[in-house]
């Protein structure tokens, strides 16, 4: 299978997330490696995401998704990040996707692509059960140009199973 949506570095990272990933080949499109940032707590998470959204906007990314595991996590994230100008919460399948910044649960993001994707909390606490592996993969593969993952505490074992050369790990002080 050849993937045309994402940059080569994003595909190199995400192919390790699913068993059939070795059959996924990247279209030769350069870009930044995905970044996994480990933060200490939720307030630090919100500070980092706020700063990252501002940086992504200056890089002319028109569609930015903050992808959460569930509708409940999306609602809480939206509440915490509501100070970000023009941020929207997606609660249902919408045929028309607007430009801008959205907070969206992973199951609603399937089939949609975004210039940049922020995985709200890719920690072991949120994504460790095998039953959510495919959901996590789907969330990560929505990114066309940039993929940023944040983890409150210990990083998901799904990420640790990826080639350590395929992403940059940052631990905040």
PDB file of C-alpha atoms in Angstrom, residues 40-151:
ATOM      1  CA  UNK A  40       4.438  16.672  33.871  1.00  0.00           C
ATOM      2  CA  UNK A  41       0.765  17.629  34.195  1.00  0.00           C
ATOM      3  CA  UNK A  42      -2.319  18.957  32.427  1.00  0.00           C
ATOM      4  CA  UNK A  43      -1.579  22.646  32.956  1.00  0.00           C
ATOM      5  CA  UNK A  44       1.825  22.137  31.305  1.00  0.00           C
ATOM      6  CA  UNK A  45       0.068  20.203  28.514  1.00  0.00           C
ATOM      7  CA  UNK A  46      -2.286  23.130  27.869  1.00  0.00           C
ATOM      8  CA  UNK A  47       0.590  25.656  27.859  1.00  0.00           C
ATOM      9  CA  UNK A  48       2.536  23.570  25.331  1.00  0.00           C
ATOM     10  CA  UNK A  49      -0.470  22.995  23.066  1.00  0.00           C
ATOM     11  CA  UNK A  50      -1.385  26.705  23.133  1.00  0.00           C
ATOM     12  CA  UNK A  51       2.170  27.651  22.099  1.00  0.00           C
ATOM     13  CA  UNK A  52       2.278  24.924  19.420  1.00  0.00           C
ATOM     14  CA  UNK A  53      -1.032  26.049  17.874  1.00  0.00           C
ATOM     15  CA  UNK A  54       0.303  29.628  17.651  1.00  0.00           C
ATOM     16  CA  UNK A  55       3.514  28.361  15.995  1.00  0.00           C
ATOM     17  CA  UNK A  56       1.566  26.198  13.524  1.00  0.00           C
ATOM     18  CA  UNK A  57      -0.595  29.185  12.573  1.00  0.00           C
ATOM     19  CA  UNK A  58       2.471  31.293  11.798  1.00  0.00           C
ATOM     20  CA  UNK A  59       3.667  28.427   9.554  1.00  0.00           C
ATOM     21  CA  UNK A  60       0.467  28.887   7.513  1.00  0.00           C
ATOM     22  CA  UNK A  61      -1.187  25.603   8.496  1.00  0.00           C
ATOM     23  CA  UNK A  62      -4.856  26.253   7.679  1.00  0.00           C
ATOM     24  CA  UNK A  63      -6.292  23.136   9.276  1.00  0.00           C
ATOM     25  CA  UNK A  64      -5.091  22.149  12.729  1.00  0.00           C
ATOM     26  CA  UNK A  65      -6.669  19.280  14.647  1.00  0.00           C
ATOM     27  CA  UNK A  66      -6.219  18.561  18.327  1.00  0.00           C
ATOM     28  CA  UNK A  67      -7.246  14.911  18.372  1.00  0.00           C
ATOM     29  CA  UNK A  68      -8.454  13.301  21.575  1.00  0.00           C
ATOM     30  CA  UNK A  69      -9.290   9.687  22.365  1.00  0.00           C
ATOM     31  CA  UNK A  70     -12.958  10.238  23.208  1.00  0.00           C
ATOM     32  CA  UNK A  71     -15.793  12.750  23.093  1.00  0.00           C
ATOM     33  CA  UNK A  72     -15.415  13.301  26.854  1.00  0.00           C
ATOM     34  CA  UNK A  73     -11.682  14.004  26.552  1.00  0.00           C
ATOM     35  CA  UNK A  74     -12.421  16.325  23.597  1.00  0.00           C
ATOM     36  CA  UNK A  75     -14.962  18.312  25.622  1.00  0.00           C
ATOM     37  CA  UNK A  76     -12.504  18.678  28.526  1.00  0.00           C
ATOM     38  CA  UNK A  77      -9.658  19.666  26.169  1.00  0.00           C
ATOM     39  CA  UNK A  78     -11.871  22.201  24.407  1.00  0.00           C
ATOM     40  CA  UNK A  79     -12.848  23.723  27.758  1.00  0.00           C
ATOM     41  CA  UNK A  80      -9.187  23.978  28.828  1.00  0.00           C
ATOM     42  CA  UNK A  81      -8.094  25.429  25.469  1.00  0.00           C
ATOM     43  CA  UNK A  82     -11.095  27.697  24.840  1.00  0.00           C
ATOM     44  CA  UNK A  83      -8.833  30.765  25.184  1.00  0.00           C
ATOM     45  CA  UNK A  84      -7.345  29.900  21.762  1.00  0.00           C
ATOM     46  CA  UNK A  85      -8.996  32.208  19.250  1.00  0.00           C
ATOM     47  CA  UNK A  86     -11.477  30.542  16.850  1.00  0.00           C
ATOM     48  CA  UNK A  87     -11.043  27.056  18.310  1.00  0.00           C
ATOM     49  CA  UNK A  88     -14.024  24.771  17.621  1.00  0.00           C
ATOM     50  CA  UNK A  89     -15.240  21.520  19.151  1.00  0.00           C
ATOM     51  CA  UNK A  90     -16.398  18.850  16.683  1.00  0.00           C
ATOM     52  CA  UNK A  91     -19.144  16.729  18.237  1.00  0.00           C
ATOM     53  CA  UNK A  92     -20.587  14.929  15.246  1.00  0.00           C
ATOM     54  CA  UNK A  93     -19.766  13.846  11.719  1.00  0.00           C
ATOM     55  CA  UNK A  94     -19.939  16.980   9.677  1.00  0.00           C
ATOM     56  CA  UNK A  95     -19.935  16.777   5.903  1.00  0.00           C
ATOM     57  CA  UNK A  96     -18.300  20.182   5.736  1.00  0.00           C
ATOM     58  CA  UNK A  97     -15.086  20.697   7.568  1.00  0.00           C
ATOM     59  CA  UNK A  98     -14.170  24.277   8.281  1.00  0.00           C
ATOM     60  CA  UNK A  99     -10.686  25.767   8.114  1.00  0.00           C
ATOM     61  CA  UNK A 100      -9.114  26.572  11.437  1.00  0.00           C
ATOM     62  CA  UNK A 101      -8.472  24.817  14.718  1.00  0.00           C
ATOM     63  CA  UNK A 102     -10.646  21.956  15.877  1.00  0.00           C
ATOM     64  CA  UNK A 103     -10.728  19.680  18.880  1.00  0.00           C
ATOM     65  CA  UNK A 104     -12.061  16.337  17.676  1.00  0.00           C
ATOM     66  CA  UNK A 105     -12.364  12.790  19.023  1.00  0.00           C
ATOM     67  CA  UNK A 106     -10.302  10.261  17.043  1.00  0.00           C
ATOM     68  CA  UNK A 107     -13.337   8.265  15.893  1.00  0.00           C
ATOM     69  CA  UNK A 108     -14.772  11.363  14.162  1.00  0.00           C
ATOM     70  CA  UNK A 109     -11.450  12.248  12.514  1.00  0.00           C
ATOM     71  CA  UNK A 110     -11.407   9.105  10.359  1.00  0.00           C
ATOM     72  CA  UNK A 111     -11.354  10.043   6.690  1.00  0.00           C
ATOM     73  CA  UNK A 112     -10.440  13.694   7.318  1.00  0.00           C
ATOM     74  CA  UNK A 113      -6.984  15.123   6.740  1.00  0.00           C
ATOM     75  CA  UNK A 114      -5.426  18.121   8.465  1.00  0.00           C
ATOM     76  CA  UNK A 115      -2.325  20.188   7.721  1.00  0.00           C
ATOM     77  CA  UNK A 116      -1.177  19.616  11.297  1.00  0.00           C
ATOM     78  CA  UNK A 117      -2.295  17.210  14.001  1.00  0.00           C
ATOM     79  CA  UNK A 118      -1.727  17.459  17.732  1.00  0.00           C
ATOM     80  CA  UNK A 119      -2.419  14.271  19.677  1.00  0.00           C
ATOM     81  CA  UNK A 120      -3.781  15.681  22.924  1.00  0.00           C
ATOM     82  CA  UNK A 121      -2.547  12.996  25.327  1.00  0.00           C
ATOM     83  CA  UNK A 122      -0.586  10.047  23.945  1.00  0.00           C
ATOM     84  CA  UNK A 123       0.282   8.742  27.391  1.00  0.00           C
ATOM     85  CA  UNK A 124       0.323   5.186  28.659  1.00  0.00           C
ATOM     86  CA  UNK A 125      -2.767   6.024  30.753  1.00  0.00           C
ATOM     87  CA  UNK A 126      -4.772   6.896  27.629  1.00  0.00           C
ATOM     88  CA  UNK A 127      -3.364   4.647  24.890  1.00  0.00           C
ATOM     89  CA  UNK A 128      -2.040   1.329  26.171  1.00  0.00           C
ATOM     90  CA  UNK A 129      -4.849  -1.159  25.648  1.00  0.00           C
ATOM     91  CA  UNK A 130      -4.588  -3.139  22.390  1.00  0.00           C
ATOM     92  CA  UNK A 131      -8.250  -2.350  21.678  1.00  0.00           C
ATOM     93  CA  UNK A 132      -7.347   1.306  21.004  1.00  0.00           C
ATOM     94  CA  UNK A 133      -4.208   0.708  18.908  1.00  0.00           C
ATOM     95  CA  UNK A 134      -6.041   1.195  15.579  1.00  0.00           C
ATOM     96  CA  UNK A 135      -7.811   4.322  16.908  1.00  0.00           C
ATOM     97  CA  UNK A 136      -4.415   5.766  17.858  1.00  0.00           C
ATOM     98  CA  UNK A 137      -3.036   4.911  14.402  1.00  0.00           C
ATOM     99  CA  UNK A 138      -6.041   6.585  12.749  1.00  0.00           C
ATOM    100  CA  UNK A 139      -5.512   9.740  14.838  1.00  0.00           C
ATOM    101  CA  UNK A 140      -1.815   9.945  13.935  1.00  0.00           C
ATOM    102  CA  UNK A 141      -2.376   9.336  10.218  1.00  0.00           C
ATOM    103  CA  UNK A 142      -4.721  12.332   9.831  1.00  0.00           C
ATOM    104  CA  UNK A 143      -1.653  14.611   9.618  1.00  0.00           C
ATOM    105  CA  UNK A 144      -0.495  15.742   6.185  1.00  0.00           C
ATOM    106  CA  UNK A 145       2.486  17.932   7.131  1.00  0.00           C
ATOM    107  CA  UNK A 146       3.081  17.961  10.868  1.00  0.00           C
ATOM    108  CA  UNK A 147       2.384  15.530  13.721  1.00  0.00           C
ATOM    109  CA  UNK A 148       2.905  16.559  17.351  1.00  0.00           C
ATOM    110  CA  UNK A 149       2.132  14.187  20.199  1.00  0.00           C
ATOM    111  CA  UNK A 150       1.919  15.157  23.859  1.00  0.00           C
ATOM    112  CA  UNK A 151       2.025  12.809  26.815  1.00  0.00           C
TER     113      UNK A 151
END
